[in-house]
mmCIF file of C-alpha atoms and ligand atoms in Angstrom:
data_model
loop_
_atom_site.group_PDB
_atom_site.id
_atom_site.type_symbol
_atom_site.label_atom_id
_atom_site.label_comp_id
_atom_site.label_asym_id
_atom_site.label_seq_id
_atom_site.Cartn_x
_atom_site.Cartn_y
_atom_site.Cartn_z
ATOM 1 C CA MET A 68 -18.472 34.411 -85.354
ATOM 2 C CA ASN A 69 -18.152 35.685 -81.807
ATOM 3 C CA ASP A 70 -15.164 37.858 -80.680
ATOM 4 C CA LYS A 71 -13.089 35.426 -79.356
ATOM 5 C CA ASN A 72 -13.272 34.058 -83.188
ATOM 6 C CA ILE A 73 -12.963 37.449 -84.727
ATOM 7 C CA ILE A 74 -9.565 38.373 -82.999
ATOM 8 C CA ILE A 75 -8.055 34.852 -83.689
ATOM 9 C CA VAL A 76 -8.814 35.068 -87.505
ATOM 10 C CA CYS A 77 -7.645 38.851 -87.240
ATOM 11 C CA LEU A 78 -4.305 37.594 -85.802
ATOM 12 C CA ILE A 79 -3.660 34.967 -88.283
ATOM 13 C CA PHE A 80 -4.193 37.898 -91.576
ATOM 14 C CA ALA A 81 -1.453 39.832 -89.497
ATOM 15 C CA VAL A 82 0.807 37.271 -88.991
ATOM 16 C CA LEU A 83 -0.015 36.113 -92.574
ATOM 17 C CA GLY A 84 0.191 39.828 -93.644
ATOM 18 C CA ILE A 85 3.884 40.337 -91.483
ATOM 19 C CA THR A 86 5.405 36.986 -93.345
ATOM 20 C CA THR A 87 4.537 37.766 -96.733
ATOM 21 C CA LEU A 88 5.787 41.480 -96.594
ATOM 22 C CA ASN A 89 9.070 40.413 -95.181
ATOM 23 C CA PHE A 90 9.436 37.382 -97.872
ATOM 24 C CA TYR A 91 8.876 40.230 -100.736
ATOM 25 C CA SER A 92 10.687 42.907 -99.164
ATOM 26 C CA ILE A 93 13.627 43.999 -100.554
ATOM 27 C CA GLU A 94 17.159 42.948 -98.751
ATOM 28 C CA PRO A 95 19.979 43.564 -100.421
ATOM 29 C CA LYS A 96 22.100 40.330 -101.456
ATOM 30 C CA GLU A 97 25.536 40.117 -100.178
ATOM 31 C CA VAL A 98 27.450 39.657 -103.212
ATOM 32 C CA LYS A 99 31.319 39.535 -104.503
ATOM 33 C CA ILE A 100 31.734 42.398 -106.931
ATOM 34 C CA CYS A 101 32.792 39.116 -109.861
ATOM 35 C CA GLU A 102 28.936 38.296 -109.341
ATOM 36 C CA ILE A 103 27.325 41.409 -109.742
ATOM 37 C CA LYS A 104 24.849 41.576 -112.684
ATOM 38 C CA GLU A 105 22.964 45.029 -113.866
ATOM 39 C CA GLY A 106 19.801 45.195 -111.628
ATOM 40 C CA ASP A 107 20.989 43.569 -108.760
ATOM 41 C CA TYR A 108 20.678 45.245 -105.404
ATOM 42 C CA VAL A 109 23.493 44.012 -103.696
ATOM 43 C CA LYS A 110 25.611 44.913 -100.379
ATOM 44 C CA ILE A 111 29.139 44.783 -100.940
ATOM 45 C CA THR A 112 32.191 44.844 -98.803
ATOM 46 C CA GLY A 113 35.581 45.782 -99.816
ATOM 47 C CA TYR A 114 38.756 48.472 -99.925
ATOM 48 C CA ILE A 115 38.707 52.087 -101.108
ATOM 49 C CA GLN A 116 41.294 51.605 -104.433
ATOM 50 C CA LYS A 117 40.846 54.820 -105.286
ATOM 51 C CA LEU A 118 39.248 57.836 -104.244
ATOM 52 C CA GLY A 119 38.773 61.331 -106.172
ATOM 53 C CA LEU A 120 38.347 64.663 -104.341
ATOM 54 C CA LYS A 121 38.059 67.775 -105.298
ATOM 55 C CA ARG A 122 39.928 70.262 -103.218
ATOM 56 C CA ASP A 123 40.250 74.198 -102.802
ATOM 57 C CA LYS A 124 43.767 75.664 -102.807
ATOM 58 C CA CYS A 125 44.736 74.932 -98.972
ATOM 59 C CA ARG A 126 43.607 71.103 -99.235
ATOM 60 C CA ASN A 127 40.462 71.104 -97.702
ATOM 61 C CA ILE A 128 38.012 68.675 -99.054
ATOM 62 C CA LEU A 129 35.439 70.353 -101.724
ATOM 63 C CA GLU A 130 33.720 67.276 -102.845
ATOM 64 C CA VAL A 131 34.193 63.598 -103.592
ATOM 65 C CA LYS A 132 34.596 63.065 -107.482
ATOM 66 C CA SER A 133 34.458 59.060 -107.502
ATOM 67 C CA ILE A 134 35.095 56.249 -105.426
ATOM 68 C CA THR A 135 36.459 52.868 -106.793
ATOM 69 C CA ILE A 136 36.206 49.985 -104.237
ATOM 70 C CA ASN A 137 37.611 46.141 -104.461
ATOM 71 C CA ASP A 138 37.184 43.324 -102.653
ATOM 72 C CA GLY A 139 39.392 41.373 -103.600
ATOM 73 C CA THR A 140 37.482 39.615 -107.100
ATOM 74 C CA GLY A 141 37.063 43.014 -108.937
ATOM 75 C CA HIS A 142 36.529 46.769 -108.498
ATOM 76 C CA LEU A 143 33.375 48.899 -108.907
ATOM 77 C CA ASP A 144 33.042 52.191 -108.980
ATOM 78 C CA VAL A 145 30.383 53.929 -106.236
ATOM 79 C CA VAL A 146 28.372 57.177 -107.365
ATOM 80 C CA ALA A 147 26.156 59.464 -105.929
ATOM 81 C CA PHE A 148 24.050 62.365 -106.830
ATOM 82 C CA GLY A 149 22.595 65.976 -105.355
ATOM 83 C CA LYS A 150 22.567 65.532 -101.934
ATOM 84 C CA VAL A 151 23.667 61.923 -100.880
ATOM 85 C CA ARG A 152 27.035 63.358 -103.036
ATOM 86 C CA GLU A 153 26.749 66.188 -100.526
ATOM 87 C CA ASP A 154 26.383 63.617 -97.253
ATOM 88 C CA LEU A 155 28.927 61.700 -98.723
ATOM 89 C CA THR A 156 31.721 64.433 -99.110
ATOM 90 C CA ASN A 157 30.901 65.685 -95.671
ATOM 91 C CA TYR A 158 31.179 61.841 -94.255
ATOM 92 C CA ILE A 159 34.587 61.069 -95.617
ATOM 93 C CA LYS A 160 36.076 64.692 -94.838
ATOM 94 C CA ASN A 161 34.371 64.826 -91.294
ATOM 95 C CA TYR A 162 35.592 60.840 -90.267
ATOM 96 C CA TYR A 163 37.205 61.201 -86.688
ATOM 97 C CA PRO A 164 40.064 60.768 -86.041
ATOM 98 C CA CYS A 165 40.915 61.695 -90.044
ATOM 99 C CA SER A 166 39.794 61.739 -93.399
ATOM 100 C CA ILE A 167 38.252 58.244 -95.245
ATOM 101 C CA LYS A 168 41.185 57.305 -97.304
ATOM 102 C CA GLU A 169 42.039 55.199 -99.967
ATOM 103 C CA ARG A 170 42.827 51.290 -98.331
ATOM 104 C CA ASP A 171 40.029 52.136 -95.586
ATOM 105 C CA LYS A 172 37.482 49.350 -95.728
ATOM 106 C CA VAL A 173 33.516 49.904 -96.596
ATOM 107 C CA GLN A 174 30.330 48.695 -97.353
ATOM 108 C CA VAL A 175 28.075 50.176 -99.811
ATOM 109 C CA ILE A 176 24.694 49.091 -100.609
ATOM 110 C CA GLY A 177 22.689 49.971 -103.782
ATOM 111 C CA LYS A 178 21.355 48.990 -107.195
ATOM 112 C CA ILE A 179 24.300 47.949 -110.212
ATOM 113 C CA SER A 180 23.942 50.125 -113.224
ATOM 114 C CA THR A 181 25.929 50.400 -116.066
ATOM 115 C CA TYR A 182 27.607 53.133 -117.388
ATOM 116 C CA ASN A 183 29.764 53.153 -120.218
ATOM 117 C CA GLY A 184 30.131 49.799 -120.571
ATOM 118 C CA LYS A 185 31.154 50.108 -116.506
ATOM 119 C CA TYR A 186 29.530 48.592 -114.168
ATOM 120 C CA GLN A 187 28.739 51.058 -111.026
ATOM 121 C CA ILE A 188 26.677 50.950 -107.844
ATOM 122 C CA ILE A 189 23.776 53.864 -107.228
ATOM 123 C CA LEU A 190 24.238 55.389 -103.742
ATOM 124 C CA GLU A 191 20.699 56.458 -102.818
ATOM 125 C CA ASP A 192 20.760 56.887 -99.570
ATOM 126 C CA MET A 193 23.755 57.749 -97.172
ATOM 127 C CA ASP A 194 22.651 55.570 -94.539
ATOM 128 C CA ASN A 195 24.192 52.493 -97.347
ATOM 129 C CA PHE A 196 27.386 53.772 -97.105
ATOM 130 C CA LYS A 197 29.122 53.052 -94.412
ATOM 131 C CA LEU A 198 33.219 52.636 -93.262
ATOM 132 C CA ILE A 199 33.641 49.360 -91.521
ATOM 133 C CA GLU A 200 37.240 49.520 -90.286
ATOM 134 C CA LYS A 201 39.556 52.479 -90.358
ATOM 135 C CA LEU A 202 42.788 50.911 -91.371
ATOM 136 C CA ASN A 203 44.808 54.255 -93.277
ATOM 137 C CA PHE A 204 45.890 56.666 -90.312
ATOM 138 C CA ASP A 205 47.637 59.309 -92.779
ATOM 139 C CA ARG A 206 47.537 62.653 -91.320
ATOM 140 C CA ASP A 207 45.272 64.706 -92.842
ATOM 141 C CA ILE A 208 47.625 67.724 -94.781
ATOM 142 C CA TYR A 209 46.707 71.032 -95.322
ATOM 143 C CA LEU A 210 48.290 73.863 -96.839
ATOM 144 C CA SER A 211 48.801 77.713 -95.546
ATOM 145 C CA PRO A 212 46.631 80.375 -96.890
ATOM 146 C CA LYS A 213 49.184 82.897 -95.591
ATOM 147 C CA PRO A 214 52.739 82.561 -96.644
ATOM 148 C CA THR A 215 55.405 80.564 -94.804
ATOM 149 C CA ASN A 216 59.099 80.126 -95.374
ATOM 150 C CA ILE A 217 58.144 76.412 -96.959
ATOM 151 C CA TYR A 218 57.260 77.094 -100.067
ATOM 152 C CA ALA A 219 56.916 75.048 -103.494
ATOM 153 C CA SER A 220 55.441 75.719 -107.154
ATOM 154 C CA LYS A 221 51.850 73.983 -107.525
ATOM 155 C CA TYR A 222 53.119 72.775 -111.088
ATOM 156 C CA GLY A 223 56.637 71.043 -109.400
ATOM 157 C CA LYS A 224 57.554 69.024 -106.714
ATOM 158 C CA THR A 225 60.725 70.707 -105.356
ATOM 159 C CA TYR A 226 60.065 72.375 -102.327
ATOM 160 C CA HIS A 227 62.409 75.748 -101.031
ATOM 161 C CA THR A 228 62.854 77.162 -97.183
ATOM 162 C CA SER A 229 64.571 80.592 -98.117
ATOM 163 C CA LYS A 230 63.591 83.646 -99.872
ATOM 164 C CA ASP A 231 66.901 84.122 -101.048
ATOM 165 C CA CYS A 232 66.993 80.932 -103.330
ATOM 166 C CA PRO A 233 67.642 81.769 -107.036
ATOM 167 C CA TYR A 234 65.173 79.003 -108.080
ATOM 168 C CA GLY A 235 62.502 80.049 -105.561
ATOM 169 C CA LYS A 236 62.709 83.943 -106.570
ATOM 170 C CA LYS A 237 61.523 82.842 -110.108
ATOM 171 C CA LEU A 238 58.287 81.165 -109.181
ATOM 172 C CA LYS A 239 55.655 83.413 -109.835
ATOM 173 C CA GLU A 240 53.362 84.301 -106.764
ATOM 174 C CA ASP A 241 50.113 82.845 -107.802
ATOM 175 C CA ASN A 242 51.848 79.262 -108.605
ATOM 176 C CA ILE A 243 53.198 79.201 -105.191
ATOM 177 C CA ILE A 244 51.684 77.263 -102.202
ATOM 178 C CA TYR A 245 52.818 77.124 -98.550
ATOM 179 C CA PHE A 246 53.461 74.437 -96.122
ATOM 180 C CA TYR A 247 53.157 74.546 -92.623
ATOM 181 C CA SER A 248 56.117 72.351 -92.211
ATOM 182 C CA GLU A 249 58.970 70.456 -94.063
ATOM 183 C CA GLU A 250 57.092 66.906 -92.970
ATOM 184 C CA ASP A 251 54.039 68.002 -94.742
ATOM 185 C CA ALA A 252 56.218 69.252 -98.007
ATOM 186 C CA ARG A 253 57.709 65.549 -97.807
ATOM 187 C CA GLU A 254 54.640 63.773 -96.878
ATOM 188 C CA LEU A 255 52.883 65.198 -100.138
ATOM 189 C CA GLY A 256 55.959 63.806 -102.047
ATOM 190 C CA TYR A 257 57.800 67.228 -102.336
ATOM 191 C CA LYS A 258 61.609 67.328 -102.332
ATOM 192 C CA LYS A 259 63.743 69.948 -100.769
ATOM 193 C CA CYS A 260 65.531 72.006 -103.191
ATOM 194 C CA LYS A 261 69.403 71.520 -103.458
ATOM 195 C CA TRP A 262 70.115 75.428 -103.148
ATOM 196 C CA CYS A 263 67.982 75.571 -99.774
ATOM 197 C CA SER A 264 69.740 72.442 -98.326
ATOM 198 C CA LYS A 265 72.773 73.914 -98.465
ATOM 199 C CA ASN A 266 72.286 77.455 -98.268
ATOM 200 C CA ALA A 267 70.271 76.162 -94.848
ATOM 201 C CA ASN A 268 70.859 79.392 -92.710
ATOM 202 C CA ARG A 269 70.263 82.115 -95.300
HETATM 203 ZN ZN1 ZN B 126 65.671 76.515 -103.112
#
């Protein structure tokens, strides 16, 4: 064989090699949740149906505890461990202009496994989770670390606006949370105390 032929043979093997590699390399299969099976390596696009977050007392996000996605054909839990879970928490918490929330559209790539009789998708790399479309622009609401005149019991759903309120006075300091604004309190599902409404100027 002369040099030219050797080069040609090498090229043929290189092309064959690349083709075979591509053929066998693992590409995720784009599927609907209703089609998943244990062991499948899949790509799923859906909405966040439920986002379980661990927060500190001012509502800052500390950790993503659980994510359930739904694509209209079913729902599926997304699971991440260790460093990936930390990265996932930061991605969700720091998304601009506001954190990732329920109803946002995401895409997840991973392997399907079962746990306690339920299917779940394991996230092995943060590149395998991404927001496709931001749909929920609800404001991120935080609580004040310092006392304000808008407060509630962390166990109730009524907020007070007067420090003279007889109901507000009954609350134990340790159980009180403070809002930056009445709007924040209302958005978090709190209703204004009747006494505080009637005695607005006190
Ligand atoms: Zn009150």
